[in-house]
Tab-separated table of C-alpha atoms and ligand atoms in Angstrom:
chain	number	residue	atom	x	y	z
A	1	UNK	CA	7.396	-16.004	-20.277
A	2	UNK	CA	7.671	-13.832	-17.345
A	3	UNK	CA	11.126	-14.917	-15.640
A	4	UNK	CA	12.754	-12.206	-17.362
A	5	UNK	CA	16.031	-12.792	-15.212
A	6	UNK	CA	18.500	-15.979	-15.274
A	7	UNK	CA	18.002	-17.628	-11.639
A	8	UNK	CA	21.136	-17.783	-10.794
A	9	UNK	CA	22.544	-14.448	-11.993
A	10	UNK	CA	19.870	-12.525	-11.919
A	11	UNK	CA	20.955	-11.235	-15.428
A	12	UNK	CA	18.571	-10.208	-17.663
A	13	UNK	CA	17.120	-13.002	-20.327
A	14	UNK	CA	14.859	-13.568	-22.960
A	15	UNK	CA	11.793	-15.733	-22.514
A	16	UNK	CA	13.437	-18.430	-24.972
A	17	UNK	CA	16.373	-18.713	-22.495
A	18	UNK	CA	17.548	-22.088	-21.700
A	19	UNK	CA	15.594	-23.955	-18.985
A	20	UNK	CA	15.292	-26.597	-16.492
A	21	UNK	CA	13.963	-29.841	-18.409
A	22	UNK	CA	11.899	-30.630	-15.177
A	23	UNK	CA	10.670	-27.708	-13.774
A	24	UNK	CA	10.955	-24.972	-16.194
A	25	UNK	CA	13.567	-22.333	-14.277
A	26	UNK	CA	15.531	-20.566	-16.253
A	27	UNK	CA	19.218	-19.434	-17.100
A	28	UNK	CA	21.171	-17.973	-19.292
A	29	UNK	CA	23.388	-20.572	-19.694
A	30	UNK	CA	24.660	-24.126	-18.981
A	31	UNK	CA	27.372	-22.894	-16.550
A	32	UNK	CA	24.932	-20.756	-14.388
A	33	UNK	CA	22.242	-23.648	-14.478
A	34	UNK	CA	25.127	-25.891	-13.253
A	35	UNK	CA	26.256	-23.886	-10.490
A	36	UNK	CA	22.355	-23.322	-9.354
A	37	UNK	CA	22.042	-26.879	-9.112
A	38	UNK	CA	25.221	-27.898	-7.182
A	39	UNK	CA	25.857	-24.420	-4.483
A	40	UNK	CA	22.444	-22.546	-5.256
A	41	UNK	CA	20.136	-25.209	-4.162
A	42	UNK	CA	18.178	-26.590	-7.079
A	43	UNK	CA	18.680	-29.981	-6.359
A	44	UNK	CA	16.572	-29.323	-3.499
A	45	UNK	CA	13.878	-26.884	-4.730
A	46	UNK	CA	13.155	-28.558	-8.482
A	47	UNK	CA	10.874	-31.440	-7.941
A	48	UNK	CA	8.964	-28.668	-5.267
A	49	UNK	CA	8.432	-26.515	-8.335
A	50	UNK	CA	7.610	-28.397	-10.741
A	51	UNK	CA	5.105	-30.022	-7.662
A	52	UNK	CA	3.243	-26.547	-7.844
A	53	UNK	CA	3.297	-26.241	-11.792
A	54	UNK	CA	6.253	-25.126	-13.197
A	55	UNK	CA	8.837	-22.573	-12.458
A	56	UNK	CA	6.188	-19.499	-13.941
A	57	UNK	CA	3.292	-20.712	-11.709
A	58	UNK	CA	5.579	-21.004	-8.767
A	59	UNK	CA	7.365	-17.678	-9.568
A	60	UNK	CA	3.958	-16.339	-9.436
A	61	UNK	CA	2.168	-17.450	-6.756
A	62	UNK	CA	5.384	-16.410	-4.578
A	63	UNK	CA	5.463	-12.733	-6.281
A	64	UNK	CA	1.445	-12.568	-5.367
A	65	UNK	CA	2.052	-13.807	-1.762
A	66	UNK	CA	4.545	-11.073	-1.097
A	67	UNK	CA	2.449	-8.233	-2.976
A	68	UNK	CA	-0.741	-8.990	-0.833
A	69	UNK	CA	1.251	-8.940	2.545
A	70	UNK	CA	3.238	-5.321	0.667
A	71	UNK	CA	-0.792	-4.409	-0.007
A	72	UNK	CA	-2.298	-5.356	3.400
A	73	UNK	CA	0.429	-4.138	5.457
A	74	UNK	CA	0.023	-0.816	3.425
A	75	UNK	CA	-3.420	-0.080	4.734
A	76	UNK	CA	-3.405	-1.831	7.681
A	77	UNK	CA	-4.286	1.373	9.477
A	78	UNK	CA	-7.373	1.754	7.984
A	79	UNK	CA	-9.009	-1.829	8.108
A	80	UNK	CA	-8.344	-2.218	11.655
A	81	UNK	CA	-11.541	-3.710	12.987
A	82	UNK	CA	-12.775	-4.212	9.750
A	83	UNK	CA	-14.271	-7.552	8.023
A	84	UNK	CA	-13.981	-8.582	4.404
A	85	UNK	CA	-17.258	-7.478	2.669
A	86	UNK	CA	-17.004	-11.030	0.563
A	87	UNK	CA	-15.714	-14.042	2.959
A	88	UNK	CA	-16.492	-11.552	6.301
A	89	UNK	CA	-13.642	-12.436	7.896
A	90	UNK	CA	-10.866	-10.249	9.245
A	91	UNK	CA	-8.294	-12.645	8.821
A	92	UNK	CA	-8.520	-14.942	5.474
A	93	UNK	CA	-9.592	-18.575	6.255
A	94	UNK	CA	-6.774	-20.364	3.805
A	95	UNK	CA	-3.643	-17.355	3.718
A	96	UNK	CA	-4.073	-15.772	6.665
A	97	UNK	CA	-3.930	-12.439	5.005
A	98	UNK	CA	-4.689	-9.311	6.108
A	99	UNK	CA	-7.703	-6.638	4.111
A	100	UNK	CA	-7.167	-3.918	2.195
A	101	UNK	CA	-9.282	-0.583	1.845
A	102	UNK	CA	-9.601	-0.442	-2.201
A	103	UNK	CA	-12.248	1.511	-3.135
A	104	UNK	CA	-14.269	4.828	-2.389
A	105	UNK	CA	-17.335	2.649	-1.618
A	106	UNK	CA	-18.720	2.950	2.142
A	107	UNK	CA	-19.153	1.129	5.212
A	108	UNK	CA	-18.143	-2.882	4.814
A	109	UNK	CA	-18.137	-2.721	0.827
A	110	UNK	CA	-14.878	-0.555	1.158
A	111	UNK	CA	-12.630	-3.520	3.241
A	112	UNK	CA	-11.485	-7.037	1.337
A	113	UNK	CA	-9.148	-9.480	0.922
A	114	UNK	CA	-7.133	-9.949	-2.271
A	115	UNK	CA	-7.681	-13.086	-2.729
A	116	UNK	CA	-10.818	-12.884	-1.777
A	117	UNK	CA	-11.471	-10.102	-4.925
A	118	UNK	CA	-9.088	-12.386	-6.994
A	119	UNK	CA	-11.536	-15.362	-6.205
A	120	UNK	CA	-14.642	-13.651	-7.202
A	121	UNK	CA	-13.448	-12.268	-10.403
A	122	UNK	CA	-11.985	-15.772	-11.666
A	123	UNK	CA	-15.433	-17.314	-11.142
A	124	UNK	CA	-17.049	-14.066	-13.189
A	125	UNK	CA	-14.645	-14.716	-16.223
A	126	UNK	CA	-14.648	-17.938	-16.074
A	127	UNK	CA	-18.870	-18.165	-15.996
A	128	UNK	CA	-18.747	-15.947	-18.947
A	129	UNK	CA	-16.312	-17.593	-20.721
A	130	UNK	CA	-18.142	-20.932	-19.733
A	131	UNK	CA	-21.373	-19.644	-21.026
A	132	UNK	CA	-20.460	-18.090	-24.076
A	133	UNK	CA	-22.040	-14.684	-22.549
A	134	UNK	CA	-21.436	-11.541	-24.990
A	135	UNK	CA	-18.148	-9.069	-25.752
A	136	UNK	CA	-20.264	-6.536	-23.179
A	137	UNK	CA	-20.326	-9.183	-20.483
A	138	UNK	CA	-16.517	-10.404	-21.067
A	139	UNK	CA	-15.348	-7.147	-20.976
A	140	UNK	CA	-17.393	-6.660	-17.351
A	141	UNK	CA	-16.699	-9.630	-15.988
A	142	UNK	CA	-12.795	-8.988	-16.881
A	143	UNK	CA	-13.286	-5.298	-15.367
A	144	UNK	CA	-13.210	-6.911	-12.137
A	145	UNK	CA	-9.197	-7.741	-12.020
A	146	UNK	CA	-9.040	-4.110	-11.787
A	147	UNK	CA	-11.758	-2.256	-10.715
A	148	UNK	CA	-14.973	-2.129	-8.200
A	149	UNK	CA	-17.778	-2.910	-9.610
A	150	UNK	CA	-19.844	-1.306	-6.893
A	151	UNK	CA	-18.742	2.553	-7.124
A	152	UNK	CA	-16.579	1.497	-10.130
A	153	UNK	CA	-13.289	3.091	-9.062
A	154	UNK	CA	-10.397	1.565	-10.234
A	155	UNK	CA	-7.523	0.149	-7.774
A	156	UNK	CA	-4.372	2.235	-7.342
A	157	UNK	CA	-0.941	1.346	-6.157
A	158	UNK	CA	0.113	-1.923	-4.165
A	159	UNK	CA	-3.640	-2.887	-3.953
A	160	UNK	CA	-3.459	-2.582	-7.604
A	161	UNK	CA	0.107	-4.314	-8.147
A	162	UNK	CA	-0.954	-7.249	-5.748
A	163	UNK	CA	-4.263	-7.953	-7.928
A	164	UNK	CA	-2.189	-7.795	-10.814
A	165	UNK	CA	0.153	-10.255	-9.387
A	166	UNK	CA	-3.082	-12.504	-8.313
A	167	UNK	CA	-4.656	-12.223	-11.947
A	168	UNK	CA	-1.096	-12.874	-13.978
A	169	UNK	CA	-1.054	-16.053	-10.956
A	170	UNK	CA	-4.363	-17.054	-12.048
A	171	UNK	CA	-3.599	-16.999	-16.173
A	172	UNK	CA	0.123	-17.324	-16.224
A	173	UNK	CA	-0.289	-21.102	-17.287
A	174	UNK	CA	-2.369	-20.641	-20.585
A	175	UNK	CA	0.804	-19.385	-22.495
A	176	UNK	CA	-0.413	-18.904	-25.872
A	177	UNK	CA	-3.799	-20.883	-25.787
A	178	UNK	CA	-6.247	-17.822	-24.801
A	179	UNK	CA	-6.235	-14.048	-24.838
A	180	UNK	CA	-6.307	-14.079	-21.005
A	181	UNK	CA	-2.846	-15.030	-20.674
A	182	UNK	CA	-1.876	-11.943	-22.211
A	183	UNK	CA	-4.389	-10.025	-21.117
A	184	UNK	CA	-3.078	-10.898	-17.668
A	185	UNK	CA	0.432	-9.828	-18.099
A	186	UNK	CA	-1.207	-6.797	-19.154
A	187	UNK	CA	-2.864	-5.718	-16.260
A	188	UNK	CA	0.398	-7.052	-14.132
A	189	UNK	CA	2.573	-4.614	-16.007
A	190	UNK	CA	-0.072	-1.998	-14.950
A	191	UNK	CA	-0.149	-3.212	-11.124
A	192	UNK	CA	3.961	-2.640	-11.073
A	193	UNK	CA	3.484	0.493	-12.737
A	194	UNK	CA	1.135	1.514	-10.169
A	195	UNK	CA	2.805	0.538	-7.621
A	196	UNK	CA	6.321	2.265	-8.569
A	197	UNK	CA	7.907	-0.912	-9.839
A	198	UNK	CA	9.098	0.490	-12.983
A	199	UNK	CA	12.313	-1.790	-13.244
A	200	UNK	CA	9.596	-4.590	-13.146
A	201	UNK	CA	7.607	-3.454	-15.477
A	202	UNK	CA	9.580	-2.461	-18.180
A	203	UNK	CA	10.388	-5.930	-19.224
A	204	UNK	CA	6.709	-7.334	-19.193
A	205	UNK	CA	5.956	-4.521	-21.254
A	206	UNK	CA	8.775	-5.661	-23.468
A	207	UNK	CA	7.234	-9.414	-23.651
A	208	UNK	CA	3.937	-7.596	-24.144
A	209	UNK	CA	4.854	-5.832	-26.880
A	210	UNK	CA	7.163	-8.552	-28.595
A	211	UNK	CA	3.711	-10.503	-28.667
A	212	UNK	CA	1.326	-8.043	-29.628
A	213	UNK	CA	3.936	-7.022	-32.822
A	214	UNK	CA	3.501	-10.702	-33.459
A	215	UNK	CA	-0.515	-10.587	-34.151
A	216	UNK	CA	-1.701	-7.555	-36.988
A	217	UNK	CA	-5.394	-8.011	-35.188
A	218	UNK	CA	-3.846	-6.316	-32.417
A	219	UNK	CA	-2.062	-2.929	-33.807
A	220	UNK	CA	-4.531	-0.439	-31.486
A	221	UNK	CA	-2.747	-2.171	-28.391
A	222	UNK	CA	0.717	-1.852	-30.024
A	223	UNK	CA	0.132	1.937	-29.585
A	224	UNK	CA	-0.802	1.876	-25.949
A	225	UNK	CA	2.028	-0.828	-24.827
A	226	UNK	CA	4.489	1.145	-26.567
A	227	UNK	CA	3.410	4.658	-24.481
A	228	UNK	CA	3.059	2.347	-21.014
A	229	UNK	CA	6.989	0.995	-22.189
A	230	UNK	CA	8.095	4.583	-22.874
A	231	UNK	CA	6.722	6.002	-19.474
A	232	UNK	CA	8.219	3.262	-17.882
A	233	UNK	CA	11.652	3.951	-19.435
A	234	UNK	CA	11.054	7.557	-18.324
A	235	UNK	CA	10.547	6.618	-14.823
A	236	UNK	CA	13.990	4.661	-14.785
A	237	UNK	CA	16.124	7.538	-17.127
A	238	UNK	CA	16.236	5.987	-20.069
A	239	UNK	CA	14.863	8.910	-21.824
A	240	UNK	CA	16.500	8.146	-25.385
A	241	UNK	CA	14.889	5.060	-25.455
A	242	UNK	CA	11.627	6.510	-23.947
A	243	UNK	CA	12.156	9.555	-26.733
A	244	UNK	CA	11.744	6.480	-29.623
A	245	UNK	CA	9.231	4.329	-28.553
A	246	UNK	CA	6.664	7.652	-28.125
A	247	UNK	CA	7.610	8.681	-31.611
A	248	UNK	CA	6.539	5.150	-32.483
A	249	UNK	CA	3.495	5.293	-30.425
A	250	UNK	CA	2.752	8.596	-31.991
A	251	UNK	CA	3.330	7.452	-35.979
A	252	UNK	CA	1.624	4.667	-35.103
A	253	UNK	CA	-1.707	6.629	-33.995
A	254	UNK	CA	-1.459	9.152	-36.408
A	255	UNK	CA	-1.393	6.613	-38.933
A	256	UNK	CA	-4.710	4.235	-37.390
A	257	UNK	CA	-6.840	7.103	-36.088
A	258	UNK	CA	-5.584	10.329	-38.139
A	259	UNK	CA	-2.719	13.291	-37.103
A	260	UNK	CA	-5.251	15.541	-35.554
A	261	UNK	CA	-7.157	12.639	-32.864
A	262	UNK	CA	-6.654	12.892	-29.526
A	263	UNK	CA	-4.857	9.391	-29.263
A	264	UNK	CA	-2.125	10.987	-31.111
A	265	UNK	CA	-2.166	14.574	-29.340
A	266	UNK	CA	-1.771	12.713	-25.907
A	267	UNK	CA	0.849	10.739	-27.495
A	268	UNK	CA	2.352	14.315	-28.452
A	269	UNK	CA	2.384	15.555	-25.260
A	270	UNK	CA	4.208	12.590	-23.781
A	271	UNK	CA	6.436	13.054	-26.527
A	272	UNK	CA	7.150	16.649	-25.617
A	273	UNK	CA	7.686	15.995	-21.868
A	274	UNK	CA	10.822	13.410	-22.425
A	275	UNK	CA	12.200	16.142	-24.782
A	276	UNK	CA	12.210	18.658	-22.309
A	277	UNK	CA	13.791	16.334	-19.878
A	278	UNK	CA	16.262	15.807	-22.682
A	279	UNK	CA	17.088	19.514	-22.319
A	280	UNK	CA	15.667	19.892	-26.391
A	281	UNK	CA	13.535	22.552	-24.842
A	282	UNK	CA	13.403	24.395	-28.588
A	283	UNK	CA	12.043	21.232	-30.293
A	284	UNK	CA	9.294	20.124	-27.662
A	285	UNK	CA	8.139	24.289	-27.984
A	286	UNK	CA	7.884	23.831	-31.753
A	287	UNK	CA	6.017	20.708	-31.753
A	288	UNK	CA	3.422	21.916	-29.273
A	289	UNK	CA	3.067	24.896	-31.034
A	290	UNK	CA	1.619	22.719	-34.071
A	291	UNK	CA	-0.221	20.565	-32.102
A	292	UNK	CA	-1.768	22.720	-29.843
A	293	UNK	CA	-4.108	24.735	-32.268
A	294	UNK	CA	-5.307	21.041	-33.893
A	295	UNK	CA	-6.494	20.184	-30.369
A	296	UNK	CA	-8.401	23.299	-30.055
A	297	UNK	CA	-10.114	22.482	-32.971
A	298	UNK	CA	-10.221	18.790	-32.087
A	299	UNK	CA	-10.579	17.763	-28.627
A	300	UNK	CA	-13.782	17.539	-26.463
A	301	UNK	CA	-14.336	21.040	-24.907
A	302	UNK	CA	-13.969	19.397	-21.203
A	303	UNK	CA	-10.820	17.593	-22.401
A	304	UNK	CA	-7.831	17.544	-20.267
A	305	UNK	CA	-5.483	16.735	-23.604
A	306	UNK	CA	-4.954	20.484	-24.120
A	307	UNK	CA	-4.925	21.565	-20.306
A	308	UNK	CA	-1.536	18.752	-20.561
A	309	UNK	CA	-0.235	19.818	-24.205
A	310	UNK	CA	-0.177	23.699	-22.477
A	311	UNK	CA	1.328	22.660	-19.629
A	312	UNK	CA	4.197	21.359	-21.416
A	313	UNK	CA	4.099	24.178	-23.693
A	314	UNK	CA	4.853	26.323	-20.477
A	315	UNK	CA	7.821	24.772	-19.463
A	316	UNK	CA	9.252	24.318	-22.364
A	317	UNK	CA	9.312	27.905	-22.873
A	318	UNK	CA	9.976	28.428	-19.460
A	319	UNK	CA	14.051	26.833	-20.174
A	320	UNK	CA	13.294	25.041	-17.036
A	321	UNK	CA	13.304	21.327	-16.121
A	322	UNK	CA	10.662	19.560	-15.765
A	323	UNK	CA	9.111	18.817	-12.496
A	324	UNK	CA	12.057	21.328	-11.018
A	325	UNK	CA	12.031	25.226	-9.927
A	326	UNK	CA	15.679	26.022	-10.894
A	327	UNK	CA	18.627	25.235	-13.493
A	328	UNK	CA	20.927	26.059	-10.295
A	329	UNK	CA	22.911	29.048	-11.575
A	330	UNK	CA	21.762	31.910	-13.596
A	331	UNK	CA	19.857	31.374	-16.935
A	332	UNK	CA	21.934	31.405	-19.831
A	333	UNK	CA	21.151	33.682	-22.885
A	334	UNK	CA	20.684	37.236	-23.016
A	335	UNK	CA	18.618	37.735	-19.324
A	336	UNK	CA	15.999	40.409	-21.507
A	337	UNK	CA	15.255	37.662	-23.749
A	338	UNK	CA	14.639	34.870	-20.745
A	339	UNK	CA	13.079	37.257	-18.922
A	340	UNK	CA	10.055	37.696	-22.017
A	341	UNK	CA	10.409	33.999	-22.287
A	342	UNK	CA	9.763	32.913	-18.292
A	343	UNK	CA	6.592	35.944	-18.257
A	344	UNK	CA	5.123	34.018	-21.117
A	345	UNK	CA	5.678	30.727	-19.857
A	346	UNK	CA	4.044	31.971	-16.565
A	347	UNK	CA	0.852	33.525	-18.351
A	348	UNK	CA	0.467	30.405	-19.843
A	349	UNK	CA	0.886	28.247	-16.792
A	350	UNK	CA	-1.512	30.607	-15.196
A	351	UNK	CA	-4.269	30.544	-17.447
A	352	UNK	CA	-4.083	26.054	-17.477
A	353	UNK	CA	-4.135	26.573	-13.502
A	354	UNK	CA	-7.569	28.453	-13.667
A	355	UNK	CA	-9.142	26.216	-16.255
A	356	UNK	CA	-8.283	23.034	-14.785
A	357	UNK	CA	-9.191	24.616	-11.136
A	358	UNK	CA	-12.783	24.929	-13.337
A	359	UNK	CA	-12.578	21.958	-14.672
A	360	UNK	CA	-11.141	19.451	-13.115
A	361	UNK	CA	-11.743	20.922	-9.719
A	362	UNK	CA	-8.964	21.514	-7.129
A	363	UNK	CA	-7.904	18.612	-5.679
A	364	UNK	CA	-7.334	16.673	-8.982
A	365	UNK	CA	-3.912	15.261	-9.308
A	366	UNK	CA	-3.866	17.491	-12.475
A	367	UNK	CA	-4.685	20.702	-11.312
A	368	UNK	CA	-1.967	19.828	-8.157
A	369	UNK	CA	0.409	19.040	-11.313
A	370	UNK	CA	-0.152	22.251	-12.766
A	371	UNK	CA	0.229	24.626	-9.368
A	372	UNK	CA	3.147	23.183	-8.825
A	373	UNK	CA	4.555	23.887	-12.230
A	374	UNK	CA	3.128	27.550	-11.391
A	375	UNK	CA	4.601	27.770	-8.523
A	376	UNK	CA	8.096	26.754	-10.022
A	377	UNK	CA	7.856	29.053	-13.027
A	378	UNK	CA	7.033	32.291	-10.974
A	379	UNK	CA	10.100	31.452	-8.409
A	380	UNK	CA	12.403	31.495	-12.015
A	381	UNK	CA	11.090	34.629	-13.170
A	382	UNK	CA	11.555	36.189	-9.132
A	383	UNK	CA	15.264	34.744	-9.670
A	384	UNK	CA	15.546	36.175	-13.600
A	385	UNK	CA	14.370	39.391	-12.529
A	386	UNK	CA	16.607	40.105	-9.650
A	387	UNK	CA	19.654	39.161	-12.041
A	388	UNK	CA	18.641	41.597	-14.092
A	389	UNK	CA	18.164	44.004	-11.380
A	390	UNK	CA	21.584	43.550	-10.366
A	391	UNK	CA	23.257	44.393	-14.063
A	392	UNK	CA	23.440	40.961	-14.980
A	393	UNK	CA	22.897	40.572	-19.279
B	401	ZN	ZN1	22.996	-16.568	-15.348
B	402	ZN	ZN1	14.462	-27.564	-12.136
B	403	ZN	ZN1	-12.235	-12.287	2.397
B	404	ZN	ZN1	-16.175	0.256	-4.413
């Protein structure tokens, strides 16, 4: 399900793509699965594979191998000297592997293995699937593919990605037969994502999403797979396609939990953001404007929804890129009129800066989002101004 690419050509497939009878690899055709056999060195590797489960399992465990030595190479700076808080080794008895810091907890709980976290949270799932324990306890006991459980942070980046890779390794055999397998491609998508690996992502996501169409039980995850998808297309420039899948996302919500809930405003503002970066500054500015006031109304008063929807409502007035401090040449439009525009933009910007500052506190990734979007606008209107200083109209 998850060898999105033909193994010879590396061209993208689907997961119903012609395979290996033996061992499961698969191509995207009878001449590539050929020419992988005779000059790519199947005839060699096949019986291996299908020794260690099956071309998914052995895809897998390779992919986790690689993203715990990506992970522990990654922080080796910081576990030097340090022991594994589970197994309290430095090295790992069985893989040799390296720790990784992946957590805000203190002293030895801070410093593990991945496979040694991997290890502990398979025997949690699997005692509470064994014993029938509650949703509460499943949920918990799942919690633990990405999260501490100690000062409950989640993982971020490759520590993140390599778990992922360790809990899709774990599951990746029970296509179809329980939740978990999906569940585990789930939070492998998330890993990539975390880790920058949009290009990988995006086609999980895509399998994800083909499945989760497939079952009605599961619409409210339809929603969320769809906005991970569209993020991902973002990252990799495929805005059009992002564009659609958000407005999907965003019927989609408005229809399950009503037009003015906060699953649909944040699915608004994600909406808004690929518009701007589609240069359709004028539509993104008119659907904030009606979405903003609902989230007044609607959202918790220490909500960070509106502090985002405002933020895009700045630059979108602004005329200016997102994420960028300059078009490169001087605005178009009458200069008067920008000029209005940008001081607007920047009052606005200025006045999410300060509550998020109050809110969210200064060294939140949002309030760092929002300074530099400041900080962007204000060098526009320094540039607008001095045009206009200089005659231009
Ligand atoms: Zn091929
Ligand atoms: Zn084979
Ligand atoms: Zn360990
Ligand atoms: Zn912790």
């Amino acid at each position: 399900m998850l060898l999105t690419q033909c193994a010879s050509c590396a061209r993208p497939i689907s997961h119903t793509a012609p395979r290996c009878a033996r061992c499961h690899t698969r191509y995207c055709g009878p001449t590539c699965q050929k020419e992988h056999w005779e000059g790519g060195g199947h005839s060699v590797l096949c019986k291996k594979i299908k020794r260690r489960g099956g071309a998914e399992q052995y895809h897998a465990d390779k992919k986790c191998e690689e993203a715990i030595a990506v992970a522990a190479e990654a922080c080796a700076k910081d576990t030097a000297g340090q022991t594994c808080y589970i197994c309290t080794q430095a090295v790992h008895w069985k893989t040799k592997e390296g720790l990784v810091r992946m957590c805000a907890c203190r002293g030895t709980s801070g410093f593990a293995h991945v496979s040694c976290l991997a290890e502990q949270a398979k025997i949690l799932n699997d005692e509470a699937e064994a014993n029938r324990l509650g949703d509460k306890a499943q949920i918990e006991s799942w919690m633990r593919w990405q999260g501490c459980s100690l000062c409950e942070q989640q993982y971020v980046g490759v520590v993140r990605c390599a778990l992922g890779w360790a809990c899709w390794k774990t599951y990746a055999n029970r296509n179809g037969q329980t939740q978990r397998h999906w569940k585990a491609m789930a939070q492998l998508a998330i890993g990539l994502k975390q880790a920058g690996l949009y290009n990988e992502a995006a086609p999980i996501y895509e399998s994800l999403l083909a499945f989760q169409l497939q079952h009605p039980n599961l619409e409210e995850n339809v929603y969320t797979t769809q906005s991970w998808l569209a993020n991902c297309y973002m990252h990799l420039g495929r805005l059009e396609e992002s564009l659609e899948l958000n407005q999907k996302a965003r019927d989609g919500c408005a229809k399950l939990y009503g037009p003015s809930s906060e699953r649909t405003l944040q699915m608004i503002e994600s909406m808004s953001t690929i518009l701007v970066q589609l240069d359709r500054h004028a539509e993104a500015k008119s659907l904030l404007q009606t979405a903003i006031p609902v989230a007044v109304r609607n959202c918790r008063p220490n909500s960070d929804t509106l502090l985002l929807l405002r933020h895009v409502l700045a630059v979108a007035i602004s005329g200016l890129p997102m994420g960028k401090s300059s078009r490169g040449g001087p605005p178009a439009g009458s200069l008067e009129r920008r000029c209005a525009d940008v001081r607007e933009a920047e009052r606005i910007i200025g006045d999410v800066v300060n509550k998020s500052r109050q809110l969210l506190g200064g060294a939140h990734k949002f309030t760092k989002m929002f300074e530099n979007t400041a900080s962007n606008i204000r060098n526009f209107l320094g540039i607008c101004e001095m045009l206009k200083a200089q005659g231009y109209r």
